[in-house]
GROMACS .gro file of C-alpha atoms in nm:
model
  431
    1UNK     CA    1   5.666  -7.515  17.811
    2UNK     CA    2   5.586  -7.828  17.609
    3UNK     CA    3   5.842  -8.177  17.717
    4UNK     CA    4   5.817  -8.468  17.433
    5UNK     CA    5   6.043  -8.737  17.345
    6UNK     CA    6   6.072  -8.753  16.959
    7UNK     CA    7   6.107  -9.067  16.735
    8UNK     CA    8   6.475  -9.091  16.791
    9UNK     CA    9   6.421  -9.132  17.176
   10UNK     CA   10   6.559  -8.757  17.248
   11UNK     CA   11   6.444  -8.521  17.438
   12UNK     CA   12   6.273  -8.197  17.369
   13UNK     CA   13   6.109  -7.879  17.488
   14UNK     CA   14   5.933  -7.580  17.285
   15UNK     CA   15   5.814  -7.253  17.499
   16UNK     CA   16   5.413  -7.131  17.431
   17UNK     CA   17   5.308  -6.802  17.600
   18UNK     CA   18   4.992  -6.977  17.636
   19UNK     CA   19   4.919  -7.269  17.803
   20UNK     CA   20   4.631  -7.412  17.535
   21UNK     CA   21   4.874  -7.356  17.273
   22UNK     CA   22   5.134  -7.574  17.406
   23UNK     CA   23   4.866  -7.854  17.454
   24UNK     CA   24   4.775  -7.802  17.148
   25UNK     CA   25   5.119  -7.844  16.951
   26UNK     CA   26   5.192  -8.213  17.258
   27UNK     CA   27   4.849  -8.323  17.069
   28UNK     CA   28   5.027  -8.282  16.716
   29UNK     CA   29   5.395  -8.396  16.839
   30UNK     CA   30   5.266  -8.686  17.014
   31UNK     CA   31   5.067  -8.818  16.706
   32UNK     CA   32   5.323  -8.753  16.444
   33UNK     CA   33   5.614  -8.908  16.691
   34UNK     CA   34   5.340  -9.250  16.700
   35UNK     CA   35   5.331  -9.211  16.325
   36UNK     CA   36   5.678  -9.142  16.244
   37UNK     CA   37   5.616  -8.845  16.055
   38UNK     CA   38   5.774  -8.550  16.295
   39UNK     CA   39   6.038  -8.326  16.230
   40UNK     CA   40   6.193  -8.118  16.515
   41UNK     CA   41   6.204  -7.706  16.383
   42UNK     CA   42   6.574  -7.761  16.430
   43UNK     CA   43   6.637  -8.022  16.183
   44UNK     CA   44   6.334  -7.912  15.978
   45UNK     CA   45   6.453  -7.748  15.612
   46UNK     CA   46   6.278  -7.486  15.439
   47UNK     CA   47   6.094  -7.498  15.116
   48UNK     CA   48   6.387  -7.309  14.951
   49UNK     CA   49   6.628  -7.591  15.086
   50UNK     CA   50   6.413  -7.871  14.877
   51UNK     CA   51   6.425  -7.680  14.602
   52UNK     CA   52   6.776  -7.619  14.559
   53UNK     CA   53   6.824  -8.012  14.593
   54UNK     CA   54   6.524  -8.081  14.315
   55UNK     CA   55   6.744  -7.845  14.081
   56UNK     CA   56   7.048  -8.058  14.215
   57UNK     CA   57   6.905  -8.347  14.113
   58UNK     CA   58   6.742  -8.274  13.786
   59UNK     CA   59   7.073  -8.080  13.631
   60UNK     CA   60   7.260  -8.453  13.736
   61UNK     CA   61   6.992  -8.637  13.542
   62UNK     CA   62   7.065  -8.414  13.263
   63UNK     CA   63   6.714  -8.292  13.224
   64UNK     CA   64   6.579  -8.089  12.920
   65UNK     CA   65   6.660  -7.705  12.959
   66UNK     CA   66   6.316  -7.617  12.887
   67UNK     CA   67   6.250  -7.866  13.192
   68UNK     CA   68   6.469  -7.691  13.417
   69UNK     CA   69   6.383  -7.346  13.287
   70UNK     CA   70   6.001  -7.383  13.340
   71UNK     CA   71   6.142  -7.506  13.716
   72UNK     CA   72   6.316  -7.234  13.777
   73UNK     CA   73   6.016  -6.928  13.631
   74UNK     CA   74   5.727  -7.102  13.813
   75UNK     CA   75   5.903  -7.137  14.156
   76UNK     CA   76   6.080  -6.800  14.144
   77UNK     CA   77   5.776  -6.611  14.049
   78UNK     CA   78   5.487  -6.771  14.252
   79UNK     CA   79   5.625  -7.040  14.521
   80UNK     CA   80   5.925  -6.855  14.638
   81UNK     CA   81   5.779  -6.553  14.768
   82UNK     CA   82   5.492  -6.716  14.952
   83UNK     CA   83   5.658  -7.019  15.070
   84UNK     CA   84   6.006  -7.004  14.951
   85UNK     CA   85   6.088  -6.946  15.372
   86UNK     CA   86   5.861  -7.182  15.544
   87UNK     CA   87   5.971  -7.517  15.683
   88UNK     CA   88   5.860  -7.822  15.521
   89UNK     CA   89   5.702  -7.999  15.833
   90UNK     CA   90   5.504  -7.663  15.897
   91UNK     CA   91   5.331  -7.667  15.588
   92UNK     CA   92   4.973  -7.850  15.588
   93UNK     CA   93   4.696  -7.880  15.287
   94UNK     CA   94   4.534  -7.602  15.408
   95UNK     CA   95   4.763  -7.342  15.395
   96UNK     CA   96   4.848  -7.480  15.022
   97UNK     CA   97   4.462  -7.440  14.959
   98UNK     CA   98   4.563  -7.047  15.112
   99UNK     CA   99   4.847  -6.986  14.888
  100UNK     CA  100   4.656  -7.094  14.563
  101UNK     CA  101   4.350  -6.903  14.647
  102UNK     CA  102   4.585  -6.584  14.706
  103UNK     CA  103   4.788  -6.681  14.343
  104UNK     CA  104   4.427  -6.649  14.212
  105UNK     CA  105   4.314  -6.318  14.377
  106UNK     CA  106   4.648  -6.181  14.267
  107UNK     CA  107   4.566  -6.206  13.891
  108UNK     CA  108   4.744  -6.573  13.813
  109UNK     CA  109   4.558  -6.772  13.607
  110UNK     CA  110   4.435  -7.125  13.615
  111UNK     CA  111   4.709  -7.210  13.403
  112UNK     CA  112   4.941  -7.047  13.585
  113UNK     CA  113   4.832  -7.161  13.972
  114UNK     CA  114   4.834  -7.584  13.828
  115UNK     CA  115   5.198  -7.538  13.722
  116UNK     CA  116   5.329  -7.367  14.020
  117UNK     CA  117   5.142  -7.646  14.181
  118UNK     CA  118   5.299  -7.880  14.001
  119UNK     CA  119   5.638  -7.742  14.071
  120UNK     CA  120   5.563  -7.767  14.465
  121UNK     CA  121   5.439  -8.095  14.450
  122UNK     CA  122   5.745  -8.234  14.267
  123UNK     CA  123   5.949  -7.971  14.561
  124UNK     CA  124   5.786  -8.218  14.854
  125UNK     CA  125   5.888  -8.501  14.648
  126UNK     CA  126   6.198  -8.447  14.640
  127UNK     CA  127   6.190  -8.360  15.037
  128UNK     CA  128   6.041  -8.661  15.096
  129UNK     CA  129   6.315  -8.895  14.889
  130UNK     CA  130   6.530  -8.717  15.133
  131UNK     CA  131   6.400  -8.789  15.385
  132UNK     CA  132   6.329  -8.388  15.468
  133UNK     CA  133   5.951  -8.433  15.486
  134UNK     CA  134   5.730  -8.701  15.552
  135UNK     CA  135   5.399  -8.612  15.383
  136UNK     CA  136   5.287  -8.378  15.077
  137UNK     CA  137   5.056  -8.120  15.169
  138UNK     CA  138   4.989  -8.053  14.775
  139UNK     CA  139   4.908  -8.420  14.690
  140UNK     CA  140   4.709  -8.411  15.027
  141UNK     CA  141   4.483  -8.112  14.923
  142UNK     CA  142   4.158  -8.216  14.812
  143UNK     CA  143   4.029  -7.942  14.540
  144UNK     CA  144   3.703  -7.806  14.546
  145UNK     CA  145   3.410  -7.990  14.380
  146UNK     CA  146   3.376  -7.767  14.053
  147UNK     CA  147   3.028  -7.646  13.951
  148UNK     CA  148   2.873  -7.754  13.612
  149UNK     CA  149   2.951  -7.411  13.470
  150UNK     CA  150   3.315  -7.400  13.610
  151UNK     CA  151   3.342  -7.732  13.439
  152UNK     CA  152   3.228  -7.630  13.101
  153UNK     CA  153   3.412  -7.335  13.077
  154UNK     CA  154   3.758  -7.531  13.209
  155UNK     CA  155   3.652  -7.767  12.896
  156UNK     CA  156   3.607  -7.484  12.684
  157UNK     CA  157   3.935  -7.294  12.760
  158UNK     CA  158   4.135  -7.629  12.772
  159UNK     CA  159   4.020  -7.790  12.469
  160UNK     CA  160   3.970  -7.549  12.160
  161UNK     CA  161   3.987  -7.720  11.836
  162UNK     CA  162   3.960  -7.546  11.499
  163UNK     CA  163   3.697  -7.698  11.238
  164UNK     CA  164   3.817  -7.826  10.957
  165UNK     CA  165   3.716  -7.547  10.726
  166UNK     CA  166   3.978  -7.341  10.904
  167UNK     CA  167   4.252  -7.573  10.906
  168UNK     CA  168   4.141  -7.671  10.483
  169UNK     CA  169   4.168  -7.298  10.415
  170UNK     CA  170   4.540  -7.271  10.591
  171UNK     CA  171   4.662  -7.559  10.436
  172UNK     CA  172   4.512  -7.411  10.053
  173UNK     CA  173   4.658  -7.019  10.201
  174UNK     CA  174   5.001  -7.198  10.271
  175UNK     CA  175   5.045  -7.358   9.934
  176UNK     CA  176   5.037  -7.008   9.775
  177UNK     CA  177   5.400  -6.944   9.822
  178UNK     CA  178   5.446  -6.708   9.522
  179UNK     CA  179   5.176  -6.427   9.681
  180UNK     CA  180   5.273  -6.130   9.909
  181UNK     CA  181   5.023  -6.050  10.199
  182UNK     CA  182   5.018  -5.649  10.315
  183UNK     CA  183   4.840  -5.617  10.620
  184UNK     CA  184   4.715  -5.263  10.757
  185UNK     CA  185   4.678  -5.304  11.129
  186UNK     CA  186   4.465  -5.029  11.333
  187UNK     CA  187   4.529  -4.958  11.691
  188UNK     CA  188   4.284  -4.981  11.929
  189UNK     CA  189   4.332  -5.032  12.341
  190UNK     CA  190   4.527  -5.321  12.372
  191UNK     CA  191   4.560  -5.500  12.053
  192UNK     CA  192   4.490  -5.391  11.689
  193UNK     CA  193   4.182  -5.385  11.462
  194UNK     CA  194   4.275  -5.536  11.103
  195UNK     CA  195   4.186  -5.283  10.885
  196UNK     CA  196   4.285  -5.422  10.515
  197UNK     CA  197   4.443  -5.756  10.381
  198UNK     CA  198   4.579  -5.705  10.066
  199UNK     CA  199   4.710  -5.993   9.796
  200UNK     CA  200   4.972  -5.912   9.538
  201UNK     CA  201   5.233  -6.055   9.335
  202UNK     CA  202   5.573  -6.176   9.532
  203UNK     CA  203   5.790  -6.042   9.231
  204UNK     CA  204   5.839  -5.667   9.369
  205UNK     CA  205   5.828  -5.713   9.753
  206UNK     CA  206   5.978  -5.364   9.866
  207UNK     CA  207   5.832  -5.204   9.614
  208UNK     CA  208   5.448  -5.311   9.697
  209UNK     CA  209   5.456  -5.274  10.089
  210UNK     CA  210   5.574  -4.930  10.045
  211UNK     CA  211   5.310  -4.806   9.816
  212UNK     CA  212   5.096  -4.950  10.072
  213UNK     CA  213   5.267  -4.786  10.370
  214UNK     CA  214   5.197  -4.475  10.201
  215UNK     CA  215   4.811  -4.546  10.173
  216UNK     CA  216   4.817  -4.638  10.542
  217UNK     CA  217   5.036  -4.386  10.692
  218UNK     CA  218   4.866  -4.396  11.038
  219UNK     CA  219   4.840  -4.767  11.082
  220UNK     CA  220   5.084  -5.089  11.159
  221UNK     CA  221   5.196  -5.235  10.802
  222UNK     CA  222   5.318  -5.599  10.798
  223UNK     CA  223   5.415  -5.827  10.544
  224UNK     CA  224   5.365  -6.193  10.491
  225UNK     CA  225   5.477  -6.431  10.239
  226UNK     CA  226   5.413  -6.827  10.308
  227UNK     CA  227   5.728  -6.999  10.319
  228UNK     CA  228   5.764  -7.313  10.090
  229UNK     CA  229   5.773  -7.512  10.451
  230UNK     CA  230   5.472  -7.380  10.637
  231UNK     CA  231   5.216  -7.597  10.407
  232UNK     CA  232   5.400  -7.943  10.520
  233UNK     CA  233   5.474  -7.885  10.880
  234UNK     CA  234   5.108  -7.766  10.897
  235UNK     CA  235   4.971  -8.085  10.754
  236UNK     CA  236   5.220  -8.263  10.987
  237UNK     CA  237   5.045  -8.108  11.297
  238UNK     CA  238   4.763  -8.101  11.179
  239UNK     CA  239   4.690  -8.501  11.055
  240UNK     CA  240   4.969  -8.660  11.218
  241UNK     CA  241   4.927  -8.481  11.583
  242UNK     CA  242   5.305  -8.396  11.635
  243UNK     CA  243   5.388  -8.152  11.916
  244UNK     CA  244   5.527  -7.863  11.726
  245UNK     CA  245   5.894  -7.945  11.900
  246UNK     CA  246   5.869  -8.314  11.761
  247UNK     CA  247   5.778  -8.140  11.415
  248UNK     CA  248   6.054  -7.923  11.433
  249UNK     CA  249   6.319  -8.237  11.541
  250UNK     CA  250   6.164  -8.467  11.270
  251UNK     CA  251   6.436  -8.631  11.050
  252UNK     CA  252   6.362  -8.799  10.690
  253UNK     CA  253   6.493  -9.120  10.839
  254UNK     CA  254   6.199  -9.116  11.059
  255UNK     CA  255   5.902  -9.099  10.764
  256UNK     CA  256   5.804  -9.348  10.621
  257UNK     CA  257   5.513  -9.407  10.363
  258UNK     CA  258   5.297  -9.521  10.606
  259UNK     CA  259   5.384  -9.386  10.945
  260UNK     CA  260   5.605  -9.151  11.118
  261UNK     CA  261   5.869  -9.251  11.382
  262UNK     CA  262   5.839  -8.996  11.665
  263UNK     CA  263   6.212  -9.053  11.823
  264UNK     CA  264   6.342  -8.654  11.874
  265UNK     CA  265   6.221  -8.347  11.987
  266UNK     CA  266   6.360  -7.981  12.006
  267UNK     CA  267   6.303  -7.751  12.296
  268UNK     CA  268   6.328  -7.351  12.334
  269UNK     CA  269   6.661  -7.357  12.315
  270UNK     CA  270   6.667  -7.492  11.993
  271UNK     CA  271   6.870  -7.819  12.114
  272UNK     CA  272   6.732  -8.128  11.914
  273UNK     CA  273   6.747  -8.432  12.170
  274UNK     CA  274   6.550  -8.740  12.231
  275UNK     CA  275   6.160  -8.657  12.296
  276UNK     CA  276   6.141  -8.639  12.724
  277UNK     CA  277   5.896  -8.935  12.777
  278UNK     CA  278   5.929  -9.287  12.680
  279UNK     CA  279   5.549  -9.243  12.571
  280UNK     CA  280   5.656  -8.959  12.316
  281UNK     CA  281   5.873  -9.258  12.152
  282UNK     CA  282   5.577  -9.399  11.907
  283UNK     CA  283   5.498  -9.456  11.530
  284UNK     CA  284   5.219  -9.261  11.439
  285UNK     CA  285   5.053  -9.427  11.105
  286UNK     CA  286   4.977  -9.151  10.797
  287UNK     CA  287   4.767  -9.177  10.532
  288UNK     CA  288   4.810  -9.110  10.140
  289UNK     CA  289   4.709  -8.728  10.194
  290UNK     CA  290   5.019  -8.658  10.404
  291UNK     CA  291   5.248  -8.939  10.302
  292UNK     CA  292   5.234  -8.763   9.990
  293UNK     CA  293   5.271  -8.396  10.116
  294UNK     CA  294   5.600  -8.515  10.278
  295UNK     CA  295   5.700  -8.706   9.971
  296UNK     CA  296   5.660  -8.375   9.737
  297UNK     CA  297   5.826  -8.166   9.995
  298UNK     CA  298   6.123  -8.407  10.059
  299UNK     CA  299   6.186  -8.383   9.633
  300UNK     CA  300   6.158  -8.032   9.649
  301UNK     CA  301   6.411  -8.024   9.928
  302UNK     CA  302   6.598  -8.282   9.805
  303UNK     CA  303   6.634  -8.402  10.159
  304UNK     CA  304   6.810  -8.702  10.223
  305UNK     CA  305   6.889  -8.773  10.599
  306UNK     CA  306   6.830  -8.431  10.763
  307UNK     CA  307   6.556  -8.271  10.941
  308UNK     CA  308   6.236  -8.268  10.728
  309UNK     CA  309   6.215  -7.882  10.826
  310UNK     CA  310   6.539  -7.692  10.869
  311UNK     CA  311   6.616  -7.400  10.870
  312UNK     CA  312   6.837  -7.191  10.599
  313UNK     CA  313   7.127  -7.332  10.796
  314UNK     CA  314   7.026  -7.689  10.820
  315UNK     CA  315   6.963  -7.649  11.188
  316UNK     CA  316   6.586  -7.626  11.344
  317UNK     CA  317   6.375  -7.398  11.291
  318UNK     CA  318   6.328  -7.150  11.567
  319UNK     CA  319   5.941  -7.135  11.739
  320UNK     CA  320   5.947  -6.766  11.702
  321UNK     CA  321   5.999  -6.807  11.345
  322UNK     CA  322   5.685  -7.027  11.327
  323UNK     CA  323   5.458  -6.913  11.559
  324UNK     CA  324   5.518  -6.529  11.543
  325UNK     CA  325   5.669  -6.515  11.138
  326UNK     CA  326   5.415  -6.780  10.946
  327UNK     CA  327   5.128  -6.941  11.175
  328UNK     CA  328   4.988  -6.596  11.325
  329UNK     CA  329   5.022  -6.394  10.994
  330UNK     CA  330   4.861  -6.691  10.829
  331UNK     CA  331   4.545  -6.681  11.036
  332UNK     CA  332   4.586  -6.280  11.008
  333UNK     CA  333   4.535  -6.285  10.646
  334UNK     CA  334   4.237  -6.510  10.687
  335UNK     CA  335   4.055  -6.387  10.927
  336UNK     CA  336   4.111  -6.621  11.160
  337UNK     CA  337   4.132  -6.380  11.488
  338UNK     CA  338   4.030  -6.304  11.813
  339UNK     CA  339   3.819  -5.944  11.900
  340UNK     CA  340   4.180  -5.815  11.920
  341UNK     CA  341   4.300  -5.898  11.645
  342UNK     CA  342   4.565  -6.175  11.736
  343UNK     CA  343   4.573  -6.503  11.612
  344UNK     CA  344   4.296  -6.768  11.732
  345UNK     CA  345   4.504  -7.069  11.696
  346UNK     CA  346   4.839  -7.149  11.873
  347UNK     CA  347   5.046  -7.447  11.732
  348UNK     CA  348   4.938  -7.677  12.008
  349UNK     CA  349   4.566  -7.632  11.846
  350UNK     CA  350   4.653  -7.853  11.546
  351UNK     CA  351   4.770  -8.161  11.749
  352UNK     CA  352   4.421  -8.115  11.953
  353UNK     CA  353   4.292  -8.078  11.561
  354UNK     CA  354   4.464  -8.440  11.495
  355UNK     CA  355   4.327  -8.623  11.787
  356UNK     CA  356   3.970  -8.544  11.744
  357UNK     CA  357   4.004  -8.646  11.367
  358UNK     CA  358   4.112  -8.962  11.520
  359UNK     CA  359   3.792  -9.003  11.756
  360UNK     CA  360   3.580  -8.843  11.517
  361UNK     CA  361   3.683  -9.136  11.227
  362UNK     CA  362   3.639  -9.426  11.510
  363UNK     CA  363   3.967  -9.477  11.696
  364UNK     CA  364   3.948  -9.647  11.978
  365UNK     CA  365   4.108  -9.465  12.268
  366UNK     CA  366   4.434  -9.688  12.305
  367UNK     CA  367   4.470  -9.646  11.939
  368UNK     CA  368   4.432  -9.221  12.020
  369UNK     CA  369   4.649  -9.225  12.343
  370UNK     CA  370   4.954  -9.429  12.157
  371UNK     CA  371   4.948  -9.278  11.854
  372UNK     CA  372   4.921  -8.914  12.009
  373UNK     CA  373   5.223  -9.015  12.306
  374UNK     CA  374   5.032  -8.937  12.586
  375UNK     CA  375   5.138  -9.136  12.895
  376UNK     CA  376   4.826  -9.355  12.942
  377UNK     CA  377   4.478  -9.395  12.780
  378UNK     CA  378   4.355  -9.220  13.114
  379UNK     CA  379   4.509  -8.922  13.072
  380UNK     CA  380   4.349  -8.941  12.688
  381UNK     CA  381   3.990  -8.991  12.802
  382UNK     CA  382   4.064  -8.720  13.095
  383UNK     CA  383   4.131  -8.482  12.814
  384UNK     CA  384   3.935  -8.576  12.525
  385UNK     CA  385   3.627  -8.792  12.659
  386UNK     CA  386   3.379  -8.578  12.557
  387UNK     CA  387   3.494  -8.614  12.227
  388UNK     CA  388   3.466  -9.012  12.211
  389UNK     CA  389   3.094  -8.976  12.344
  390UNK     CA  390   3.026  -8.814  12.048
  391UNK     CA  391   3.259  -8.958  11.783
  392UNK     CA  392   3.149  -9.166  11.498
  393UNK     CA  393   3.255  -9.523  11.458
  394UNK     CA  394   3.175  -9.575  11.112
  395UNK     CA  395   3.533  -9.527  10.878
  396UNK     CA  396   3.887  -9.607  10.878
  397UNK     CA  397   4.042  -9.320  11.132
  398UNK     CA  398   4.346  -9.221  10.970
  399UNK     CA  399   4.295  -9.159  10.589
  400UNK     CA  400   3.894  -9.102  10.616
  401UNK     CA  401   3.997  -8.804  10.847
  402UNK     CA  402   4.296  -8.696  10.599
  403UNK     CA  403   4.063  -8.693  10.294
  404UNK     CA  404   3.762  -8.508  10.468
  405UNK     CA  405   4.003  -8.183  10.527
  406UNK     CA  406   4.200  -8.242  10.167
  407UNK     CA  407   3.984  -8.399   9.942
  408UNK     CA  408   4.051  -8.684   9.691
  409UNK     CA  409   4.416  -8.830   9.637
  410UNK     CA  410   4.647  -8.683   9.334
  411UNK     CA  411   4.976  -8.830   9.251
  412UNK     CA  412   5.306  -8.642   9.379
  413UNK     CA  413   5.478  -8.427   9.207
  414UNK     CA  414   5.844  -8.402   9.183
  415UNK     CA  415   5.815  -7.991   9.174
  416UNK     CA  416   5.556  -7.877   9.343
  417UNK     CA  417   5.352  -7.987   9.683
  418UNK     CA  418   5.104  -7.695   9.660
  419UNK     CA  419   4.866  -7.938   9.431
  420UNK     CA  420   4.872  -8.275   9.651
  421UNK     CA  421   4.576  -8.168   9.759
  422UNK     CA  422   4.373  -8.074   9.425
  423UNK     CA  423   4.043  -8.244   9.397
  424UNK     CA  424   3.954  -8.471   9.070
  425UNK     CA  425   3.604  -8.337   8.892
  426UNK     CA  426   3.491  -8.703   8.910
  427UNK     CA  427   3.562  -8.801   9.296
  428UNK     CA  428   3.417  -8.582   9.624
  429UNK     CA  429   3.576  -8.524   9.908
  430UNK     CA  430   3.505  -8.724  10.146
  431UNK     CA  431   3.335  -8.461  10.470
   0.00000   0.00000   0.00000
């Protein structure tokens, strides 16, 4: 048996079957008593306890659903049934080292082991605010040293951005609104080899896809048709580096002809609210190229004071609808695909697009961290460093970048946006 007195002047006993293992535990006691760190196992709470109270207190400061829902999937599927049970004061960097390295051997990705991570850390937090812990083991844990190849490929994974031949030939495949897309889709293991992409006239939709569902009777048939608002909120992504959800909560209060006021955001949910950081609150400047994209689009739409990209109902447009309906078809019909066929570009790409069009045209890294709403130029260089060591310095950022992927200015149009992008005979793009 093991005697101590704790920090409160009380005191205790704890029964070992073995004598070296009670010594061992008066060691620990004894130095976390001195330090005013220790937690009796009676009054100790379990990891599921500071959980519930982080919920608690993030439903009372009324955060963002997609907040509390990413909470909620990452504990309940990889901290809960590890650790969900074990007391707080019991749990020590190592054993956190344990549980990642057994998220890892279990199939999770990297991805997917830093935000359960996360979702701990912010779990001892909480504890800790409480007054229900007195250290955090997952702030504690040193990680491994990487090796030069582990580093490259976390680069690699982390940071993909599309050239700007890609994102020139979306923008010029958007713009061609009046065109119908059949695509003949071949199974094979887990995805599905594109077999044919075929371009027709819009005027007989049903008509066309079933003539070619009866020349492909064994394969997957889809249909795609570029929505009038696809070309805009592409060029919105993809020059002004808006998060898709920021995109998708813009109003036409917000743009101006020289910069966009980044003030709302909508999540999964579809609820439009203010963006979740007071970085994310910015003015990000536009050039001519996209100044007068929005301008066209805004006559077209006549809009006034709504969102710049609504939906048929006037409310946001769903992600699905994007992502699944008009971004991944797009690249589809290009070519633009993985060895499986899917798309090789997720929305996110085309804000990673707009910040290295940034570095590339000589922004200076405050400039790139404000304008893009990260929380602090260190996070910026963390992310996109090895882009500024090989950047060029020599033209103005914003509209040098803007003409190098659309070519020379043309006047708006009060009709039609698919030709703010044409290129005079006389005047060469700028590359």
């Amino acid at each position: 048996m093991a005697g101590y007195i704790d920090s409160g002047g009380k005191r205790r006993f704890k029964q070992f079957d073995r004598k070296r293992d009670a010594d061992a535990f008066l060691t620990r006691a004894k130095a976390e008593v001195a330090a005013g760190t220790h937690v009796p196992d009676r009054q100790a709470s379990t990891v599921n306890d500071a959980y519930a109270l982080l919920i608690s207190a993030l439903e009372a400061d009324k955060a963002a659903g997609a907040t509390l829902h990413n909470y909620r999937v990452y504990y309940g599927g990889h901290v809960k049934p590890y650790l969900g049970s074990r007391l707080l004061p019991k749990l020590h960097p190592a054993d956190i080292g344990d549980w990642l390295e057994r998220l890892k051997g279990e199939g999770r990705t990297d991805d997917t082991c830093r935000r359960a991570r996360i979702v701990l850390g912010a779990v001892f937090d909480e504890a800790i605010r409480r007054r229900l812990a007195h250290t955090n083991p997952v702030r504690s844990l040193r990680s491994r040293r990487k090796t030069r190849r582990a580093e490259i490929r976390e680069v690699e994974e982390t940071i993909r951005i599309p050239e700007r031949e890609v994102v020139r030939a979306m923008l010029a495949a958007a713009a061609d609104t009046e065109a119908l897309f059949l695509i003949a889709r071949e199974r094979q293991g887990e995805g599905a080899r594109i077999f044919e992409v075929q371009r027709v006239s819009g005027e007989h939709p049903i008509r066309e896809a079933r003539a070619f569902r009866v020349r492909h009777p064994e394969m997957v048939v889809q249909t795609f048709r570029p929505t009038p608002w696809l070309r805009p909120l592409l060029a919105t992504m993809a020059l002004a580096g808006l998060r898709i959800g920021e995109a998708r909560g813009l109003s036409w209060t917000s743009v101006e002809p020289e910069h966009l006021q980044v003030r709302e955001g909508v999540d999964r949910y579809n609820v439009r609210d203010t963006v979740k950081t007071a970085a994310a609150l910015r003015s990000v400047p536009i050039g001519p190229q996209l100044a007068t994209i929005l301008a066209n689009w805004q006559r077209r739409t006549a809009g006034e004071g709504g969102l710049v990209f609504p939906s048929e109902t006037r409310t946001p447009i769903g992600y699905p609808n994007i992502v699944n309906r008009q971004l991944g078809p797009l690249q589809v019909v290009l070519g633009i695909v993985a060895a499986d066929g899917s798309p090789r570009w997720t929305a996110h790409s085309f804000r990673h697009f707009a910040v290295s069009l940034w570095i590339d045209e000589g922004a200076k890294i405050g400039q790139v961290s404000e304008w893009a709403g990260h929380e602090s130029p260190e996070f910026t260089q963390r992310v996109y460093g090895h882009l500024f060591r090989a950047g060029r310095t020599d033209r103005r950022a914003v509209t040098a970048g803007e003409l190098s992927v659309l070519g020379a200015i043309e006047p708006a149009t009060p009709t039609q946006h698919g030709n703010d992008n044409a290129i005079k005979k006389n005047t060469p793009a700028t590359a």
